[in-house]
Every structure is written in structure tokens, then in C-alpha cells.
XYZ file of C-alpha atoms in Angstrom:
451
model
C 0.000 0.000 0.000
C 1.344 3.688 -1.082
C 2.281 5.396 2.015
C -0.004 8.143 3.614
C 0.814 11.623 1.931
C 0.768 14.139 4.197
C -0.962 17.204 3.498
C -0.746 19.631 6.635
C 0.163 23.037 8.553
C 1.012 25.637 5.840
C -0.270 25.794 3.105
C 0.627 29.576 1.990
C -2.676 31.353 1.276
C -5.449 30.101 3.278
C -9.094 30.051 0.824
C -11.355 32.920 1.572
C -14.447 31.426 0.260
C -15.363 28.049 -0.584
C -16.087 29.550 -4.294
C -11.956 28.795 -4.385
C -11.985 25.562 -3.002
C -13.819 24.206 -5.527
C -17.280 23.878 -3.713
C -19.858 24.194 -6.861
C -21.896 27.395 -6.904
C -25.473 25.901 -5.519
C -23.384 24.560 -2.390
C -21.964 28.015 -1.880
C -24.913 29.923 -1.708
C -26.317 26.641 1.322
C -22.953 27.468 2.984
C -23.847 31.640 3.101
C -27.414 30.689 4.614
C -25.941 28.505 7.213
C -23.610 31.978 8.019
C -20.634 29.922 7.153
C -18.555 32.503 5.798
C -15.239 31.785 4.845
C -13.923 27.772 5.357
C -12.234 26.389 8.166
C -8.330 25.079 8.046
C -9.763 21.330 8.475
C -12.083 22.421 5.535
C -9.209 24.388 3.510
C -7.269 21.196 3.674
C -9.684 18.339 3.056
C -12.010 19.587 0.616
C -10.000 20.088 -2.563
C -8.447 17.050 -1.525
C -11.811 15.390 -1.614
C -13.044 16.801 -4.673
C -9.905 15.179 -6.632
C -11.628 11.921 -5.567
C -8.946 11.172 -2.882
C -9.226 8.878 0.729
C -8.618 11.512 3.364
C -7.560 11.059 6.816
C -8.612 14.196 8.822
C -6.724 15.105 12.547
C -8.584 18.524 13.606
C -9.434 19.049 17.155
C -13.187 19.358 18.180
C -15.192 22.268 17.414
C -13.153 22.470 14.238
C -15.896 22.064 11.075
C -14.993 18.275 10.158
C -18.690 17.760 9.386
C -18.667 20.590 6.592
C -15.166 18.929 5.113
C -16.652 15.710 4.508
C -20.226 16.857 3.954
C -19.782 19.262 1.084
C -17.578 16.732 -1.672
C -20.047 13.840 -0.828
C -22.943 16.199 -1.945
C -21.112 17.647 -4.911
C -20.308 14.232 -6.204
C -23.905 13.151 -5.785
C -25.169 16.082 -7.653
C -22.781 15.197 -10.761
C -23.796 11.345 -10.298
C -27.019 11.107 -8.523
C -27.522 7.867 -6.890
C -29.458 6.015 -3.826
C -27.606 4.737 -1.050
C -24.515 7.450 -2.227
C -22.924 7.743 1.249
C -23.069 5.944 4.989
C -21.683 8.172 7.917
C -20.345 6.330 10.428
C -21.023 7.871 14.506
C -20.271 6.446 17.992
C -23.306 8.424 19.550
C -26.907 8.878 18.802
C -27.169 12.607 19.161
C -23.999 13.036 17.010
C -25.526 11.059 14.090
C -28.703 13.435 14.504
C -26.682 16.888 14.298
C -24.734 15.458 11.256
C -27.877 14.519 9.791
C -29.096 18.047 10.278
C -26.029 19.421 8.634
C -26.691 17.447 5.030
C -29.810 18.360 5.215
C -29.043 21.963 5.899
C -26.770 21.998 3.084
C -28.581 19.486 0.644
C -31.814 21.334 0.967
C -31.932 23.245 -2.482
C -30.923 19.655 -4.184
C -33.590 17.643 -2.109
C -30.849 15.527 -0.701
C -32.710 13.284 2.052
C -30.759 11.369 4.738
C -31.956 9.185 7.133
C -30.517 8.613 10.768
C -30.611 4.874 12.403
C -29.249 4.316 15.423
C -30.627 2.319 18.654
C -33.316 3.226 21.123
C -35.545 4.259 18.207
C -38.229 1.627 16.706
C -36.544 -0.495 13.773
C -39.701 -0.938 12.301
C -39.994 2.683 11.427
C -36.609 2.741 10.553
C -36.628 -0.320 8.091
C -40.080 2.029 6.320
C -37.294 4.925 5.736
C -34.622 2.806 4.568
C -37.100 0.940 1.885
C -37.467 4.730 0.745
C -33.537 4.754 -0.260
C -32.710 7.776 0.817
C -29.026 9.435 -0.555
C -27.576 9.435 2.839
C -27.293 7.637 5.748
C -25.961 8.346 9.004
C -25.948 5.311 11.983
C -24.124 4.043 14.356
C -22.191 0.950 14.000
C -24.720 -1.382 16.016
C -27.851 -0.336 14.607
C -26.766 -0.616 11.060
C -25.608 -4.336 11.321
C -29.086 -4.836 13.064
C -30.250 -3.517 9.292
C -27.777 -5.277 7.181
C -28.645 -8.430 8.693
C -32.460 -8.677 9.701
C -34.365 -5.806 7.235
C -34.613 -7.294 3.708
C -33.844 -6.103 0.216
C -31.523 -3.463 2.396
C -28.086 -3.922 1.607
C -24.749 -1.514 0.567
C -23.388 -2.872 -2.298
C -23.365 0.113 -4.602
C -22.327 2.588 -1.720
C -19.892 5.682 -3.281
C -19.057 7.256 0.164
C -18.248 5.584 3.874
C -17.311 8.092 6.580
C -16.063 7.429 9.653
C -16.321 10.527 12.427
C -14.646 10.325 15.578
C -13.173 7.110 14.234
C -11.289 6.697 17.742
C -14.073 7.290 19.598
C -15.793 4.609 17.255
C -13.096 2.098 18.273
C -12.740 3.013 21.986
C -16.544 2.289 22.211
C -15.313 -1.328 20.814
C -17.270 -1.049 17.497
C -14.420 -3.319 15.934
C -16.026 -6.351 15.204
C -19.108 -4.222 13.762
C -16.659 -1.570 11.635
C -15.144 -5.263 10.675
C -18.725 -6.149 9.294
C -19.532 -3.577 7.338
C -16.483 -3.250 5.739
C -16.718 -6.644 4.450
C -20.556 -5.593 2.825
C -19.364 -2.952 1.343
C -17.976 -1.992 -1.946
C -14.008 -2.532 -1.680
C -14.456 0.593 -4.833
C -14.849 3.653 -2.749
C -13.882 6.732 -1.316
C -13.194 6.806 1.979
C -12.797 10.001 4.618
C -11.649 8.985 8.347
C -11.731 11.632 10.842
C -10.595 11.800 13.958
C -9.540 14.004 16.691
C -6.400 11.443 17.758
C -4.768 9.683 16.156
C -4.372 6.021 18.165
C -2.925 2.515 17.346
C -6.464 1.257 16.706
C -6.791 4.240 14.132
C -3.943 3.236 12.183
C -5.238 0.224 11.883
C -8.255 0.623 10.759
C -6.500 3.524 8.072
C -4.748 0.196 6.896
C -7.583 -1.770 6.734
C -9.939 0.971 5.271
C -8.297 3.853 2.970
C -6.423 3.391 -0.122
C -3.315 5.632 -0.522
C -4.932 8.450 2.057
C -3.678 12.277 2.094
C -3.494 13.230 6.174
C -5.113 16.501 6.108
C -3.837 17.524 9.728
C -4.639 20.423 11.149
C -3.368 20.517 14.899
C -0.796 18.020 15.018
C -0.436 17.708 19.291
C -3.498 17.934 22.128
C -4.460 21.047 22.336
C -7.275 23.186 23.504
C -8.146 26.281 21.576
C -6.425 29.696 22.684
C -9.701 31.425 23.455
C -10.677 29.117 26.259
C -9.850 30.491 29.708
C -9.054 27.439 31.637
C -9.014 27.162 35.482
C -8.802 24.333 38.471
C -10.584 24.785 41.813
C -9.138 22.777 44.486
C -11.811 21.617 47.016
C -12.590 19.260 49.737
C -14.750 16.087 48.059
C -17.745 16.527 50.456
C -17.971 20.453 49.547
C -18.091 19.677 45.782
C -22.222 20.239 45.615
C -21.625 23.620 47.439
C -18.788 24.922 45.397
C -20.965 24.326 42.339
C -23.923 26.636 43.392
C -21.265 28.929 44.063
C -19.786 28.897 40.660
C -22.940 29.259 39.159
C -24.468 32.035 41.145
C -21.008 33.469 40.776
C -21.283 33.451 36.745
C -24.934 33.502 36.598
C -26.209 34.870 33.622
C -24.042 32.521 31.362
C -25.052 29.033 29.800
C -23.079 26.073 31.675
C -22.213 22.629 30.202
C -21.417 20.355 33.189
C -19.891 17.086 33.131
C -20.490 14.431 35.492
C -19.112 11.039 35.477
C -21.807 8.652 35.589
C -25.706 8.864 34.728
C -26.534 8.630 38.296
C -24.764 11.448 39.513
C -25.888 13.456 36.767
C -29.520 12.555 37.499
C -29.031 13.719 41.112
C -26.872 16.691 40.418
C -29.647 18.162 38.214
C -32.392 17.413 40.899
C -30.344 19.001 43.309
C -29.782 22.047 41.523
C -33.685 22.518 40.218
C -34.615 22.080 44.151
C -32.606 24.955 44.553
C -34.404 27.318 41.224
C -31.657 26.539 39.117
C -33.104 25.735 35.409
C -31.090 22.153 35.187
C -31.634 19.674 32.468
C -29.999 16.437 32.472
C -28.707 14.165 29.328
C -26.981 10.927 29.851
C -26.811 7.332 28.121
C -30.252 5.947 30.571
C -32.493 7.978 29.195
C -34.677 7.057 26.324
C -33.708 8.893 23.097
C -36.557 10.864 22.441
C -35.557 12.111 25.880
C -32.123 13.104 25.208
C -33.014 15.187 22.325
C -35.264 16.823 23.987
C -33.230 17.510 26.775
C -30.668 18.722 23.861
C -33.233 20.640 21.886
C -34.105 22.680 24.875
C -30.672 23.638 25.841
C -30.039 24.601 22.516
C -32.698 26.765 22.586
C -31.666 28.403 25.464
C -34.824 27.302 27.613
C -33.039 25.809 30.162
C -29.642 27.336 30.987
C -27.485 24.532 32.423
C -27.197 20.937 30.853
C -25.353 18.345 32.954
C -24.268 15.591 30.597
C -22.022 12.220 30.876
C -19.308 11.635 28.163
C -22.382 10.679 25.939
C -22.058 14.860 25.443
C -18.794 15.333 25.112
C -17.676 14.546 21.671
C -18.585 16.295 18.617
C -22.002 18.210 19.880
C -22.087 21.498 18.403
C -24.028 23.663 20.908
C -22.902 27.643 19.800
C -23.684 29.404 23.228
C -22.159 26.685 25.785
C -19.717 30.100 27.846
C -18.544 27.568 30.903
C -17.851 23.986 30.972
C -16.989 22.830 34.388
C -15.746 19.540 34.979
C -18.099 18.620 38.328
C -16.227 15.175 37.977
C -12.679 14.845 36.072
C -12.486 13.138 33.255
C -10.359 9.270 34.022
C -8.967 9.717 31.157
C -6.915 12.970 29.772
C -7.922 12.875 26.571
C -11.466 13.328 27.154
C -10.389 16.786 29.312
C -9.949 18.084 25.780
C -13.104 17.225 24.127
C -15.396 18.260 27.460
C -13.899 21.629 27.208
C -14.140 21.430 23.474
C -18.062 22.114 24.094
C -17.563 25.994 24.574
C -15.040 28.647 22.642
C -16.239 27.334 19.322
C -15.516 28.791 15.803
C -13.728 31.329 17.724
C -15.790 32.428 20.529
C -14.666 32.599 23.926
C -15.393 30.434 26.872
C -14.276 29.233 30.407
C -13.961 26.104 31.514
C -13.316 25.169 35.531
C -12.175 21.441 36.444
C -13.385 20.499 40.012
C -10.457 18.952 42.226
C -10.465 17.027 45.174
C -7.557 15.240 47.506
C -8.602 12.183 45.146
C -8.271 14.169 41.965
C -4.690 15.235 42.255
C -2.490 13.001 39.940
C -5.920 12.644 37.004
C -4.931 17.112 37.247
C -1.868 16.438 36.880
C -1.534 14.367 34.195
C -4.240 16.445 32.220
C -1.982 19.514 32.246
C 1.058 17.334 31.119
C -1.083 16.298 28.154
C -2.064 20.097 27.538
C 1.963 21.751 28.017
C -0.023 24.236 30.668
C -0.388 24.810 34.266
C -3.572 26.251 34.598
C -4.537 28.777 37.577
C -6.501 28.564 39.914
C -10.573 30.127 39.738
C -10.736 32.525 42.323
C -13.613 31.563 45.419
C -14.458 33.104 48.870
C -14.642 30.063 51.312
C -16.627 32.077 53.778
C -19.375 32.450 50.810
C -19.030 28.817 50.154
C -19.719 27.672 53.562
C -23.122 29.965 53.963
C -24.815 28.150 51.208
C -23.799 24.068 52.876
C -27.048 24.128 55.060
C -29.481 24.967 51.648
C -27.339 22.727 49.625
C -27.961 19.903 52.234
C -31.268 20.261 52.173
C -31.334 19.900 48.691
C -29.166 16.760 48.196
C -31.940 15.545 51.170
C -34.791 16.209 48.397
C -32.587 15.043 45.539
C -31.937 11.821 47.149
C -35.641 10.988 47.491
C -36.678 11.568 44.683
C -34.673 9.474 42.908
C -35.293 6.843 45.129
C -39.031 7.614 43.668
C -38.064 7.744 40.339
C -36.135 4.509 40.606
C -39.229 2.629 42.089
C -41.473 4.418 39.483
C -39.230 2.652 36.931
C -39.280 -0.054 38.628
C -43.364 -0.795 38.920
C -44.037 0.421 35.090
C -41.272 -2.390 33.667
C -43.026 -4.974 36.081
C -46.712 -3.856 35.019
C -45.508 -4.089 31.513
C -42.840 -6.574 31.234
C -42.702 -10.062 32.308
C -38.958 -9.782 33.261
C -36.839 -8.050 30.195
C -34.297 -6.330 31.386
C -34.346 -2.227 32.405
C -33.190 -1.168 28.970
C -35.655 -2.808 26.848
C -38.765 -2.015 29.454
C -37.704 1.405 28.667
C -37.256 0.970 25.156
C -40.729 -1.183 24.670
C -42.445 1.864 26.409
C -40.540 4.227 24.419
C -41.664 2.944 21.220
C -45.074 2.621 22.112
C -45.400 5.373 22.205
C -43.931 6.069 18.809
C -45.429 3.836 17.184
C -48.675 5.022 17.389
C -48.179 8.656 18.123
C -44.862 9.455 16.373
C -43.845 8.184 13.994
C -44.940 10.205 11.127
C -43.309 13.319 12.687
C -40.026 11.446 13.065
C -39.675 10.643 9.198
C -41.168 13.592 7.643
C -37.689 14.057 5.490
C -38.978 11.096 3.575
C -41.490 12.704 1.796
């Protein structure tokens, strides 16, 4: 196999419109009513690239436009050779597959592109009706789509143009292999193929082997780092104080829209009880809930209803939210490289943004090794302990409240999946109800692209 060409840093004159990358003149007119103005360097380097019909491997940090770089040549090649099943987009979450799927059909509007989204927790009945409409694009996770290739028939991928994989090491970290194994095998070995990713690990290489033919690395920030107009800061803090330091931060910054990250789906449950008991308008979105609740939780955030989202790593990668001003890190990340992509979430397309990482006595060396990954000491956020300590007795209250009711919501859970399951596990008894309910209420409103 030819060697990867690398195609990276400077390139001289950096493209002032997408008019001189190539992008044909219907897509540039979709770009201007999206407001993208003039490309991004991940878009700069990948698109011409593309649009000569090349495998692309793209290394761009988060926030960084990857979506438009392999969105725009897979639409201009369908408009010169329009075809069914054109392209498959490859996603490790749910809500990223959605906001990619909103993007093509953003920019594919004026050509009637139509896409279609399948991924789990949503009924595959409904989805098998949307794929029997062939629609141009498809975006899934890795799962989901084997459920399709093996169990819905007459669908199959065997005149596919276009495969995609975003967040390819997230894709593999999630231990998608033996599915990414299985669709490669079903697909056409005569295709383009674009790999992005915001790392570049063993398992990605591998895969590049196994995938591309003769890439060009379109690279645009070659070492972990975080963008320059994030202010970043640590607060060190006693573990049992945590709750209390948080209602301090916010009331502190109040006024701004907060992404917080917690480490598991229980404590962000009970974080975002504890903070509506005490007025705070707290949503929560984390891999237990049932889809249609996690983008609504995400749809109201985004539309700046509710002011403060407190998310798992479900949220971390690749969500485009434009108004996110401070992530704080309620719970640091186990592993460094996810630091990065949390913060990632605000100081977007060259905005501002703070983030603040919670540490505790147990936190110390995880701190540590996150600013030896970014080359920075960070300082430290400025807090009045006296303040602090005035708001423990409300904030215990709270966590009293919190703690009860989801004690209630647990046993709530609990009697529904016994009234209407005779012993499937929690997931399904959530997704059974779930799709219930779409079945015979939603489903027309969840497919109405496939007119």
C-alpha cells in the first residue's frame, strides 16, 4: 500500500471562500445561509483534496468544522452522479448522528438531498419504512446498522460511493471493531473513503490500513491542544464540599449558559435534581435515558430554555451547541484525553469560553496528568470560602430532596417495567415503552424528510 501523503500546517494562502476551493456554486450559496462565511483550516485542507476523488484522513481538534469537510464533496459528487444509497456516515453516539444529519440536510436542501438517521433506542420498524425509501444518505451508528444489514430485507450496501467514519477513535474506543469489521466486508471494496478523527491512536492506524487506499493526512493541529480562546481554570476543594462549590460557581457566573460534566448517569440525574430544588433551570442528558428524551433535553438547551445541561461523556464529543460560555468539569475526566473534548463544548468557531475542572484530595495526579497532556499549568478560579460555607445548610437540604426523589423515580421505573414486562431487562422495558409510544403517536413526525 502507497504510504499516507501528508498534506498539513502551511499551506501559503489560506481560501477565503469556498467559491476557491472548488465547492460548486449551488453549495456556496447553502454554505452563506448557514452563516458559514469563509472555510475552516480542516475544511481548507480536506475539501479540494476530496473533490480530486482522494481517501482523506482528517486530525482537527473538536469544534473544528470536520462535518462541513466531509459533507460538502459527498454532496457535490452526488449532484454530478445522482444515486441512492450514495454515502453511509459512520457515529459512535446517537445525538452526534442526529446533528450530522441536520447538517446534510441543511446543506442538501436546495438539491432535495434526504438522509436518514438509524441508530438504537428508536423503533426499527420505522426505521426499516425509511430505509425501503432509499434515501441518498445515511448516518448510523455501527450497532444499529448491522441490526439492518442483517435482519431488514432487500436493504443492503453494495453500490455505496461514500463511507465516513467521524470520531473514528471514539468509534473504536466504544469497541465497534467487530461491527466496523462487518460492514467493511458488505461494502464496496471501490470507494472513497474520509476517516476523521480528533487522535490519532494505534487502533486508528489500523483501521486507516484496513480501510483507505493511498490516504492524504489533512492535519490540522498536530499535538493535544485546547483552543487559545478558552480560559481554563482548576478549583481545588474538599470532596464533600463539591455540591456547594458548584452553586457557588454558578451564582457566581450567573447569567451565562453552563455545560457540566459528570461522570456517571446517576450522579448526573441527582446533580440536576439538586440544583432545580434549589431554582436553578437544570436539564440532564446521559446514556439511561430514552432517546426521544435526550433530544429533547438537547433541543431545549439549545434553545436556550433551560440554561445549564449536565451531561455524561455521551455529550462530550462532537455536539455542536454555539452558546455553551462555561464547561466545568463537576467530575474529572479518568482519562486525559477526554479533558480536551469536554472543554471542546464551549469557545467554538472562535468564541470565547471558560472552563473550571473540580479537584479534590482524590483528583490530584488525574490534574496532573491532564496539564502534562495540555503543556499548561492552569490557575486557579478565584472563590471566597466564607461564601461557600453559607450556602452548605441549603445545599444539604437539597441533596436531602434530591436523594428521594430518585429513590421515587427509581421505584417508578421499577413498577411500570413490572406492570408491563414479564422480566426483560431495564433497557428494553424502557425501550418497549418508548416505542409505544412512537409507534402510534410518532412516527410520522419522526420521518417527515422522507417525503
Amino acid at each position: 500500500m502507497a504510504s499516507v501523503v501528508e498534506h498539513g500546517e502551511d499551506t501559503g494562502e489560506i481560501a477565503e471562500t469556498f467559491k476557491q476551493l472548488g465547492v460548486t456554486d449551488v453549495l456556496c450559496e447553502a454554505c452563506s445561509q448557514l452563516g458559514w462565511k469563509t472555510p475552516t483550516k480542516i475544511q481548507v485542507e480536506a475539501i479540494p483534496v476530496a473533490l480530486q476523488g482522494r481517501d482523506i484522513i482528517g486530525l482537527a481538534e473538536t469544534g473544528s468544522g470536520k462535518t462541513g469537510a466531509f459533507a460538502l464533496p459527498i454532496l457535490q459528487a452526488l449532484l454530478e452522479t445522482p444515486q441512492r444509497f450514495f454515502a453511509l456516515v459512520l457515529t459512535p453516539t446517537r445525538e452526534l448522528a442526529f446533528q450530522i444529519s441536520e447538517q446534510f440536510e441543511a446543506l442538501g436542501s436546495s438539491i432535495g438531498v434526504q438522509s436518514t438517521v438509524i441508530v438504537g433506542g428508536i423503533d426499527m420498524m420505522s426505521q426499516s419504512l425509511a430505509l425501503a425509501k432509499k434515501p441518498h444518505v445515511i448516518i448510523a451508528t455501527p450497532g444499529r446498522l448491522i441490526d439492518h444489514l442483517e435482519n431488514t430485507k432487500g436493504f443492503n450496501l453494495r453500490a455505496l460511493k461514500y463511507l465516513v467514519m467521524d470520531e473514528a477513535d471514539r468509534i473504536l474506543n466504544m469497541d465497534f471493531e467487530t461491527e466496523v469489521d462487518k460492514i467493511l466486508k458488505v461494502i464496496p471494496r471501490d470507494r472513497k473513503t474520509f476517516l476523521f478523527s480528533a487522535t490519532m491512536t494505534k487502533k486508528v492506524q489500523k483501521l486507516q490500513r484496513a480501510a483507505l487506499k493511498d490516504p492524504v493526512k489533512c492535519a490540522v493541529s498536530s499535538k493535544y491542544q485546547t483552543v487559545e480562546k478558552l480560559q481554563q481554570y482548576y478549583i481545588f476543594i474538599p470532596s464533600k464540599f463539591k455540591d456547594s462549590y458548584l452553586v457557588y460557581i454558578l451564582n457566581e457566573l450567573a447569567g451565562n449558559s453552563f455545560m457540566i460534566f459528570c461522570s456517571t448517569c446517576n450522579n448526573t440525574q441527582r446533580t440536576a435534581l439538586l440544583l432545580r430544588n434549589l431554582g436553578f433551570t437544570a436539564i440532564p442528558l446521559h446514556g439511561q435515558m430514552s432517546q426521544n428524551k435526550r433530544l429533547g433535553s438537547l433541543n431545549k438547551f439549545k434553545a436556550k430554555a433551560r440554561s445549564i445541561l449536565l451531561a455524561t461523556d455521551v455529550a462530550s464529543r462532537g455536539l455542536d451547541i454555539p452558546h455553551v460560555d462555561v464547561v466545568i468539569n463537576f467530575d474529572i475526566p479518568t482519562h486525559s484525553k477526554d479533558y480536551i473534548h469536554r472543554v471542546g463544548r464551549t469557545a467554538r468557531a472562535g468564541r470565547s469560553g471558560k472552563s473550571i475542572t473540580f479537584v479534590t484530595q482524590y483528583d490530584v495526579e488525574l490534574f496532573q496528568r491532564i496539564e502534562h497532556l495540555i503543556g499548561k499549568k492552569l490557575p486557579a478560579f478565584p472563590s471566597q470560602e466564607e461564601e461557600v460555607m453559607m450556602l452548605t445548610e441549603r445545599v444539604a437540604e437539597a441533596q436531602r430532596f434530591a436523594r428521594m426523589e430518585l429513590r421515587q423515580q427509581g421505584e417508578k421505573k421499577k413498577r411500570s417495567r413490572d406492570e408491563t414486562n414479564d422480566g426483560d431487562d431495564d433497557d428494553d422495558a424502557e425501550g418497549a415503552l418508548g416505542v409505544r409510544k412512537k409507534v402510534t403517536g410518532g412516527k410520522k413526525k419522526k420521518w417527515k424528510v422522507q417525503k
